[in-house]
Short mmCIF file of C-alpha atoms and ligand atoms in Angstrom, two decimals:
data_model
loop_
_atom_site.label_atom_id
_atom_site.label_comp_id
_atom_site.label_asym_id
_atom_site.label_seq_id
_atom_site.Cartn_x
_atom_site.Cartn_y
_atom_site.Cartn_z
CA MET A 75 123.60 129.95 56.81
CA ALA A 76 121.05 127.19 56.31
CA ILE A 77 122.27 123.62 56.05
CA TYR A 78 121.36 122.18 52.67
CA LEU A 79 120.38 118.52 52.93
CA ASP A 80 118.43 118.21 49.69
CA HIS A 81 121.10 117.21 47.17
CA ALA A 82 118.78 114.66 45.54
CA ALA A 83 116.59 117.60 44.48
CA THR A 84 119.48 119.57 43.06
CA THR A 85 123.07 120.55 43.83
CA PRO A 86 124.90 123.88 43.75
CA LEU A 87 126.78 124.77 40.57
CA ARG A 88 130.45 124.00 41.06
CA PRO A 89 132.73 127.07 40.66
CA GLU A 90 135.02 125.26 38.17
CA VAL A 91 131.94 124.41 36.11
CA LEU A 92 130.73 127.99 36.03
CA GLU A 93 134.20 129.10 34.97
CA ALA A 94 134.27 126.60 32.10
CA MET A 95 130.79 127.69 30.98
CA LEU A 96 131.30 131.45 31.11
CA PRO A 97 133.15 131.91 27.79
CA PHE A 98 130.24 130.20 26.00
CA LEU A 99 127.77 132.57 27.63
CA THR A 100 129.83 135.62 26.68
CA GLU A 101 132.34 136.02 23.86
CA ALA A 102 132.11 132.48 22.39
CA TYR A 103 128.41 132.78 21.56
CA GLY A 104 128.41 131.13 18.14
CA ASN A 105 125.75 128.74 16.91
CA ALA A 106 127.31 125.28 16.60
CA SER A 107 125.65 124.88 13.18
CA SER A 108 127.27 128.01 11.71
CA VAL A 109 130.18 127.53 9.34
CA HIS A 110 132.22 130.60 10.40
CA SER A 111 134.84 130.74 13.14
CA PHE A 112 132.28 131.52 15.88
CA GLY A 113 130.27 128.48 14.90
CA ARG A 114 133.32 126.26 14.59
CA LYS A 115 134.43 127.17 18.10
CA ALA A 116 130.99 126.27 19.50
CA ARG A 117 130.95 123.04 17.47
CA ALA A 118 134.37 122.03 18.78
CA ALA A 119 133.25 122.62 22.39
CA LEU A 120 130.02 120.71 21.82
CA ASP A 121 131.79 117.73 20.19
CA ASP A 122 134.31 117.72 23.00
CA ALA A 123 131.49 117.69 25.60
CA HIS A 124 129.88 114.65 23.92
CA GLU A 125 133.24 112.89 23.92
CA ARG A 126 134.03 113.64 27.56
CA ILE A 127 130.62 112.51 28.81
CA ALA A 128 130.68 109.38 26.63
CA THR A 129 134.18 108.30 27.72
CA ARG A 130 133.16 108.29 31.36
CA ILE A 131 130.32 105.83 30.85
CA GLY A 132 132.24 103.60 28.43
CA ALA A 133 130.39 104.94 25.38
CA GLU A 134 131.21 106.72 22.12
CA ALA A 135 130.52 110.40 21.46
CA ARG A 136 127.95 109.59 18.75
CA GLU A 137 125.94 107.58 21.30
CA ILE A 138 125.23 110.67 23.42
CA VAL A 139 122.19 112.90 22.78
CA LEU A 140 122.23 116.10 24.81
CA THR A 141 118.85 117.39 25.97
CA SER A 142 117.27 119.98 28.27
CA GLY A 143 117.49 117.65 31.28
CA GLY A 144 116.66 114.23 32.65
CA THR A 145 112.93 114.56 32.00
CA GLU A 146 113.40 115.38 28.32
CA ALA A 147 116.01 112.65 27.87
CA LEU A 148 113.64 110.08 29.39
CA ASN A 149 110.71 111.29 27.27
CA LEU A 150 112.85 111.13 24.14
CA GLY A 151 114.32 107.73 24.94
CA LEU A 152 111.13 106.01 26.09
CA LYS A 153 108.67 107.50 23.60
CA GLY A 154 111.25 107.33 20.83
CA ALA A 155 111.98 103.64 21.47
CA ALA A 156 108.30 102.76 21.94
CA TRP A 157 107.22 104.33 18.64
CA ALA A 158 110.19 102.91 16.76
CA GLY A 159 109.37 99.44 18.12
CA LYS A 160 105.59 99.55 17.66
CA ALA A 161 105.70 97.26 14.63
CA HIS A 162 107.32 94.52 16.75
CA GLY A 163 105.18 94.76 19.87
CA HIS A 164 103.42 97.06 22.30
CA ARG A 165 104.37 95.78 25.74
CA ILE A 166 106.61 97.80 28.05
CA VAL A 167 107.84 96.49 31.40
CA THR A 168 108.76 98.91 34.19
CA SER A 169 108.86 99.10 37.99
CA SER A 170 106.32 100.58 40.38
CA VAL A 171 108.89 102.97 41.92
CA GLU A 172 110.07 104.98 38.89
CA HIS A 173 110.34 108.75 38.89
CA HIS A 174 107.31 110.39 37.26
CA ALA A 175 109.51 111.33 34.29
CA VAL A 176 109.34 107.59 33.49
CA GLY A 177 106.03 106.63 35.12
CA HIS A 178 103.97 109.43 33.62
CA THR A 179 105.68 109.12 30.24
CA LEU A 180 104.71 105.44 30.06
CA LYS A 181 101.18 106.22 31.28
CA HIS A 182 100.94 108.67 28.39
CA LEU A 183 101.99 105.91 25.97
CA GLU A 184 99.14 103.72 27.28
CA LYS A 185 96.73 106.17 25.63
CA PHE A 186 98.18 105.14 22.28
CA GLY A 187 97.75 101.42 22.70
CA PHE A 188 100.94 100.47 24.51
CA GLU A 189 100.57 98.04 27.40
CA VAL A 190 102.57 98.99 30.49
CA VAL A 191 103.35 96.35 33.10
CA GLU A 192 104.57 97.57 36.49
CA LEU A 193 106.71 95.16 38.45
CA PRO A 194 106.20 95.06 42.21
CA VAL A 195 109.06 95.79 44.61
CA ASP A 196 109.96 94.36 48.01
CA ARG A 197 109.88 96.22 51.35
CA TYR A 198 113.21 97.85 50.45
CA GLY A 199 112.07 99.00 47.00
CA ARG A 200 113.98 96.36 45.02
CA VAL A 201 112.79 94.68 41.83
CA ASP A 202 113.30 90.91 41.56
CA PRO A 203 115.31 90.21 38.35
CA ASP A 204 113.46 86.89 37.90
CA GLN A 205 110.12 88.72 37.96
CA ALA A 206 111.44 91.15 35.36
CA ASP A 207 112.48 88.20 33.22
CA ALA A 208 109.10 86.50 33.63
CA ALA A 209 107.22 89.66 32.63
CA ILE A 210 108.91 89.80 29.22
CA THR A 211 106.81 88.24 26.48
CA ASP A 212 107.25 88.12 22.72
CA LYS A 213 105.22 91.34 22.56
CA THR A 214 107.68 93.22 24.80
CA ILE A 215 109.78 95.92 23.16
CA LEU A 216 111.17 97.82 26.13
CA VAL A 217 112.12 97.39 29.80
CA ALA A 218 112.60 100.60 31.83
CA ILE A 219 113.99 100.36 35.36
CA MET A 220 115.81 103.03 37.36
CA LEU A 221 119.30 102.49 38.75
CA ALA A 222 118.75 104.33 42.04
CA ASN A 223 115.55 105.66 43.51
CA ASN A 224 115.15 109.38 44.16
CA GLU A 225 112.91 109.00 47.21
CA VAL A 226 114.46 106.13 49.16
CA GLY A 227 117.91 105.82 47.55
CA THR A 228 117.57 102.08 46.87
CA ILE A 229 119.89 100.73 44.18
CA GLN A 230 118.39 98.18 41.79
CA PRO A 231 120.29 95.08 40.64
CA ILE A 232 120.53 96.63 37.16
CA ALA A 233 123.36 94.47 35.75
CA GLU A 234 121.43 91.33 36.73
CA ILE A 235 118.23 92.65 35.21
CA GLY A 236 120.22 93.69 32.12
CA ARG A 237 121.45 90.11 31.69
CA ARG A 238 117.87 88.81 31.85
CA VAL A 239 116.64 91.40 29.34
CA LYS A 240 119.43 90.51 26.91
CA LYS A 241 118.20 86.90 26.74
CA HIS A 242 115.17 88.25 24.91
CA ARG A 243 116.14 89.33 21.42
CA GLY A 244 115.05 92.76 20.31
CA VAL A 245 113.99 94.00 23.75
CA LEU A 246 115.58 97.33 24.70
CA PHE A 247 116.72 98.10 28.24
CA ALA A 248 116.38 101.72 29.40
CA VAL A 249 117.79 102.92 32.70
CA ASP A 250 117.14 106.16 34.55
CA ALA A 251 120.53 106.87 36.14
CA VAL A 252 119.73 110.46 37.14
CA GLN A 253 120.18 109.87 40.88
CA ALA A 254 122.91 107.28 40.47
CA ALA A 255 125.26 109.30 38.24
CA PRO A 256 126.96 111.31 40.99
CA HIS A 257 127.61 108.26 43.15
CA LEU A 258 127.85 105.00 41.19
CA GLU A 259 130.16 103.90 38.41
CA LEU A 260 128.25 103.86 35.13
CA ASP A 261 129.63 101.48 32.54
CA VAL A 262 127.02 100.93 29.86
CA ALA A 263 128.53 97.59 28.79
CA ALA A 264 128.75 96.20 32.34
CA LEU A 265 125.20 97.36 33.07
CA GLY A 266 123.92 95.87 29.81
CA VAL A 267 121.82 98.92 28.94
CA ASP A 268 120.70 100.25 25.56
CA LEU A 269 119.48 103.61 26.84
CA LEU A 270 120.68 105.47 29.91
CA VAL A 271 119.78 108.92 31.22
CA MET A 272 121.69 111.43 33.36
CA SER A 273 121.05 115.01 34.45
CA ALA A 274 123.79 117.59 35.07
CA HIS A 275 122.21 119.41 38.01
CA LYS A 276 122.44 116.33 40.22
CA PHE A 277 126.26 116.47 40.12
CA GLU A 278 126.96 120.18 40.48
CA GLY A 279 126.38 120.93 36.82
CA PRO A 280 123.85 123.40 35.39
CA LYS A 281 120.09 122.85 35.57
CA GLY A 282 118.30 122.14 32.32
CA VAL A 283 120.97 119.92 30.75
CA GLY A 284 120.74 116.16 30.41
CA ALA A 285 122.11 113.31 28.38
CA LEU A 286 120.56 110.28 26.76
CA TYR A 287 122.97 107.47 25.99
CA LEU A 288 121.70 105.50 23.03
CA ARG A 289 123.61 102.33 22.14
CA HIS A 290 124.86 102.54 18.56
CA GLY A 291 122.31 100.92 16.26
CA THR A 292 119.36 101.57 18.60
CA HIS A 293 116.56 103.12 16.63
CA ILE A 294 114.37 105.80 18.19
CA LEU A 295 111.85 108.16 16.67
CA ALA A 296 112.80 111.81 17.28
CA GLN A 297 110.24 113.55 19.46
CA GLN A 298 110.75 117.09 18.23
CA GLN A 299 111.16 118.22 14.69
CA GLY A 300 112.77 121.33 13.31
CA GLY A 301 116.47 120.72 12.95
CA ALA A 302 119.04 118.03 12.32
CA GLN A 303 120.94 118.63 15.54
CA GLU A 304 122.21 115.77 17.72
CA ARG A 305 122.39 113.52 14.66
CA HIS A 306 118.70 114.05 13.84
CA ARG A 307 117.66 112.79 17.26
CA ARG A 308 116.93 116.12 18.95
CA GLY A 309 116.20 119.20 16.88
CA GLY A 310 116.96 122.65 18.29
CA THR A 311 119.98 124.94 18.65
CA GLU A 312 122.31 123.33 21.14
CA ASN A 313 123.02 124.66 24.62
CA VAL A 314 126.80 124.82 24.24
CA ALA A 315 127.51 126.35 27.65
CA GLY A 316 125.26 123.75 29.26
CA ALA A 317 126.98 120.91 27.42
CA VAL A 318 130.40 122.16 28.51
CA GLY A 319 129.12 122.54 32.07
CA MET A 320 127.73 119.02 32.13
CA ALA A 321 130.96 117.55 30.75
CA VAL A 322 133.19 119.35 33.26
CA ALA A 323 130.89 118.60 36.20
CA PHE A 324 130.67 114.92 35.29
CA GLU A 325 134.41 114.62 34.76
CA LEU A 326 135.10 116.11 38.20
CA ALA A 327 132.39 114.00 39.86
CA VAL A 328 133.79 110.81 38.33
CA ALA A 329 137.40 111.66 39.20
CA GLU A 330 136.48 112.30 42.84
CA ARG A 331 133.67 109.77 43.13
CA ALA A 332 135.44 107.16 45.26
CA GLU A 333 136.64 109.70 47.79
CA THR A 334 133.36 111.67 47.84
CA THR A 335 131.11 108.65 48.30
CA LYS A 336 133.30 107.30 51.12
CA ARG A 337 133.12 110.60 52.96
CA ILE A 338 129.42 111.27 52.52
CA ARG A 339 128.55 107.66 53.42
CA ARG A 340 130.34 108.14 56.74
CA LEU A 341 128.59 111.47 57.36
CA ARG A 342 125.19 110.04 56.42
CA GLU A 343 125.68 107.08 58.77
CA ARG A 344 126.46 109.49 61.57
CA LEU A 345 123.33 111.54 60.94
CA GLN A 346 121.30 108.35 60.51
CA LYS A 347 122.44 107.01 63.89
CA ALA A 348 121.45 110.25 65.63
CA ILE A 349 118.02 110.38 63.96
CA LEU A 350 117.12 106.70 64.27
CA ALA A 351 117.66 107.00 68.02
CA VAL A 352 114.35 108.89 68.09
CA ASP A 353 111.40 106.73 69.05
CA GLY A 354 109.32 105.90 65.99
CA ALA A 355 111.99 106.91 63.43
CA GLU A 356 112.62 104.16 60.90
CA LEU A 357 114.89 103.95 57.85
CA THR A 358 113.15 103.44 54.49
CA GLY A 359 114.82 101.85 51.49
CA HIS A 360 117.52 99.21 51.44
CA PRO A 361 119.85 99.26 54.47
CA LYS A 362 122.97 98.54 52.36
CA GLU A 363 122.12 98.79 48.66
CA ARG A 364 121.46 102.51 48.83
CA LEU A 365 123.01 105.74 47.61
CA PRO A 366 125.78 106.84 50.01
CA GLY A 367 124.36 110.25 50.92
CA HIS A 368 120.71 109.29 50.95
CA LEU A 369 118.89 109.20 54.29
CA SER A 370 115.19 108.54 53.92
CA LEU A 371 113.02 107.73 56.86
CA ILE A 372 109.59 107.61 58.31
CA GLY A 373 108.75 109.31 61.57
CA ARG A 374 105.85 107.32 62.91
CA ASP A 375 102.92 109.52 63.95
CA THR A 376 104.43 112.56 62.26
CA ASP A 377 103.49 114.54 59.20
CA GLY A 378 106.59 114.71 57.00
CA ALA A 379 105.57 118.02 55.43
CA ALA A 380 105.16 119.62 58.86
CA VAL A 381 108.51 118.21 60.00
CA ALA A 382 110.23 119.56 56.87
CA MET A 383 108.67 122.97 57.44
CA ASN A 384 109.78 122.99 61.05
CA LEU A 385 113.29 121.94 60.02
CA ASP A 386 113.35 124.79 57.54
CA LEU A 387 112.53 127.22 60.36
CA ASN A 388 115.47 125.68 62.20
CA GLY A 389 117.82 126.22 59.25
CA ILE A 390 117.77 122.75 57.70
CA ALA A 391 116.66 122.21 54.08
CA SER A 392 115.12 118.75 53.71
CA SER A 393 112.36 117.25 51.62
CA VAL A 394 109.33 115.04 52.07
CA GLY A 395 108.51 111.80 50.35
CA SER A 396 105.19 113.06 49.15
CA ALA A 397 104.17 115.52 46.49
CA CYS A 398 101.71 118.32 47.05
CA THR A 399 99.14 118.47 44.31
CA SER A 400 96.57 121.25 44.31
CA GLY A 401 96.42 121.59 48.06
CA SER A 402 96.07 117.93 48.93
CA THR A 403 99.08 115.89 49.94
CA GLU A 404 99.35 112.72 47.90
CA VAL A 405 101.35 109.99 49.55
CA SER A 406 104.40 108.70 47.77
CA HIS A 407 103.75 106.03 45.14
CA VAL A 408 107.20 104.64 46.01
CA LEU A 409 106.38 104.03 49.68
CA SER A 410 102.95 102.66 48.73
CA ALA A 411 104.61 100.19 46.35
CA MET A 412 106.98 99.21 49.16
CA GLY A 413 103.97 98.29 51.28
CA TYR A 414 103.76 101.27 53.63
CA PRO A 415 100.19 102.16 54.56
CA GLU A 416 99.12 105.75 53.92
CA GLU A 417 99.34 106.87 57.55
CA GLU A 418 102.95 105.72 57.79
CA ALA A 419 103.92 107.10 54.39
CA ARG A 420 102.73 110.53 55.52
CA GLY A 421 105.64 110.63 57.96
CA ALA A 422 108.27 110.36 55.20
CA LEU A 423 111.28 112.64 55.31
CA ARG A 424 114.33 112.75 53.02
CA LEU A 425 117.75 114.16 53.88
CA THR A 426 120.33 113.94 51.12
CA LEU A 427 123.99 114.85 51.46
CA GLY A 428 126.32 115.95 48.71
CA ARG A 429 130.00 116.56 48.01
CA THR A 430 129.82 120.01 49.59
CA THR A 431 128.25 118.79 52.85
CA THR A 432 130.66 119.37 55.74
CA GLU A 433 131.41 117.57 59.03
CA ALA A 434 130.33 120.68 60.94
CA GLU A 435 126.98 120.75 59.13
CA ILE A 436 126.28 117.12 59.97
CA GLU A 437 127.25 117.70 63.59
CA GLU A 438 124.80 120.60 63.72
CA ALA A 439 122.08 118.67 61.87
CA SER A 440 122.52 115.70 64.24
CA ARG A 441 121.84 118.06 67.12
CA ILE A 442 118.86 119.88 65.56
CA ILE A 443 116.88 117.20 63.70
CA PRO A 444 116.21 114.49 66.35
CA PRO A 445 114.41 116.76 68.85
CA VAL A 446 112.36 118.32 66.04
CA ILE A 447 111.12 114.89 64.90
CA ALA A 448 110.50 113.76 68.48
CA SER A 449 108.52 116.90 69.31
CA MET A 450 106.39 116.56 66.20
CA ARG A 451 105.11 113.08 66.89
CA ILE A 452 101.36 113.42 67.20
CA GLY A 453 101.40 110.89 70.02
CA ALA A 454 104.23 112.69 71.81
CA ALA A 455 102.42 116.01 71.57
CA ALA A 456 99.23 114.49 72.91
CA VAL A 457 101.03 112.88 75.85
CA ALA A 458 102.83 116.13 76.65
CA ALA A 459 99.55 118.04 76.60
CA ASP A 460 97.71 115.45 78.64
CA PRO A 461 100.20 113.40 80.66
CA LEU A 462 97.51 111.80 82.86
CA GLY A 463 95.27 110.92 79.94
CA GLN A 464 92.34 112.99 81.23
CA GLY A 465 91.45 114.35 77.83
CA VAL A 466 92.62 117.86 78.70
CA GLY A 467 93.84 119.97 75.82
CA VAL A 468 93.45 117.27 73.21
CA ALA A 469 91.14 118.45 70.47
N1 PLP B 657 114.75 110.76 37.24
C1 PLP B 657 115.05 110.82 38.54
C2 PLP B 657 115.32 109.55 39.30
C3 PLP B 657 115.14 112.05 39.18
O1 PLP B 657 115.43 112.11 40.48
C4 PLP B 657 114.88 113.24 38.43
C5 PLP B 657 114.92 114.56 39.07
O2 PLP B 657 114.72 114.70 40.25
C6 PLP B 657 114.58 113.11 37.06
C7 PLP B 657 114.52 111.85 36.51
C8 PLP B 657 114.31 114.31 36.21
O3 PLP B 657 115.50 115.02 35.90
P1 PLP B 657 115.46 116.57 35.53
O4 PLP B 657 115.26 117.31 36.81
O5 PLP B 657 116.83 116.85 34.95
O6 PLP B 657 114.40 116.78 34.53
#
């Protein structure tokens, strides 16, 4: 069996979650908008899911809009808030390390006259709250900053940034908490957020289900028309099974969060120690303010994509820090923003642990991964092929 170390990409569906969802995929198939008993049963389950998700982030059920995932929730929240606020201003402040679901959404808004200001980050990928504060002008309507980064696992000082944003009347604060939700406590009041986004498949829930928290009284313009569902904020027949799955998965994740994060932090540190012992391997992201199961690194003189492929052949599922677009490998915008030159960023590798990761898997991974990285260093390969430096066998 392969060892799955890509939990930041997605997680397996938890058996208890599947069990809770099954009735709504089989006999309880009613449309939540129907008035008969089938519909009422679906409505009750849907209302209950809103309530259960809301409670665990310190919100009210009516403040939760369920969507088809994190990407849709971010599109709805950001575009919805931008268009609703257009009469007051057109400036949006964000960071240079956001997920494309935020970055590309804001880029799209630029085409319609919005001005998007990207804050720089430090070597560890952190935004300076004072810089965020300074970037807000009287034309600013929205600040969008992620809680934890998907590539390097760095956690932003969101509560501090939230306090700065709140000093400016009428400016909304939107937070992408997709990666953070499985691992960090989310209390919308303590974080000072107006909009917050989560996605079920990152915490052992179903894929294609997400939630947008929208502070009561926050006005957004709906982005799809056709029905009055989700209190007129998201038209379309609701995914009842998905909503139930998200609620159960989140409830379980929150209940076990303290224990899970402690365990996976310890396992990640063990794997990290084994891998960083390799010459040229270097941790990326913040050394302490990072997600517990998130190990991101750069192997100097390696090609991350080649390392990930080799690891796959050796039974380890990992991911690279770069995205392949039409044949060419683009280096990560996150590492670029953190100041890594292109040749270093190409060596990025991401290993992410989850609740289901075992001691035995980490022991095995600690044995397999270091020699793979070491053997794939371009320099190491060249030296091995030509130990006396006579130019033999080096193309
Ligand atoms: N935001 C972050 C930080 C993510 O990591 C992801 C998914 O990887 C998303 C947003 C998008 O979520 P979804 O896959 O549910 O559309």
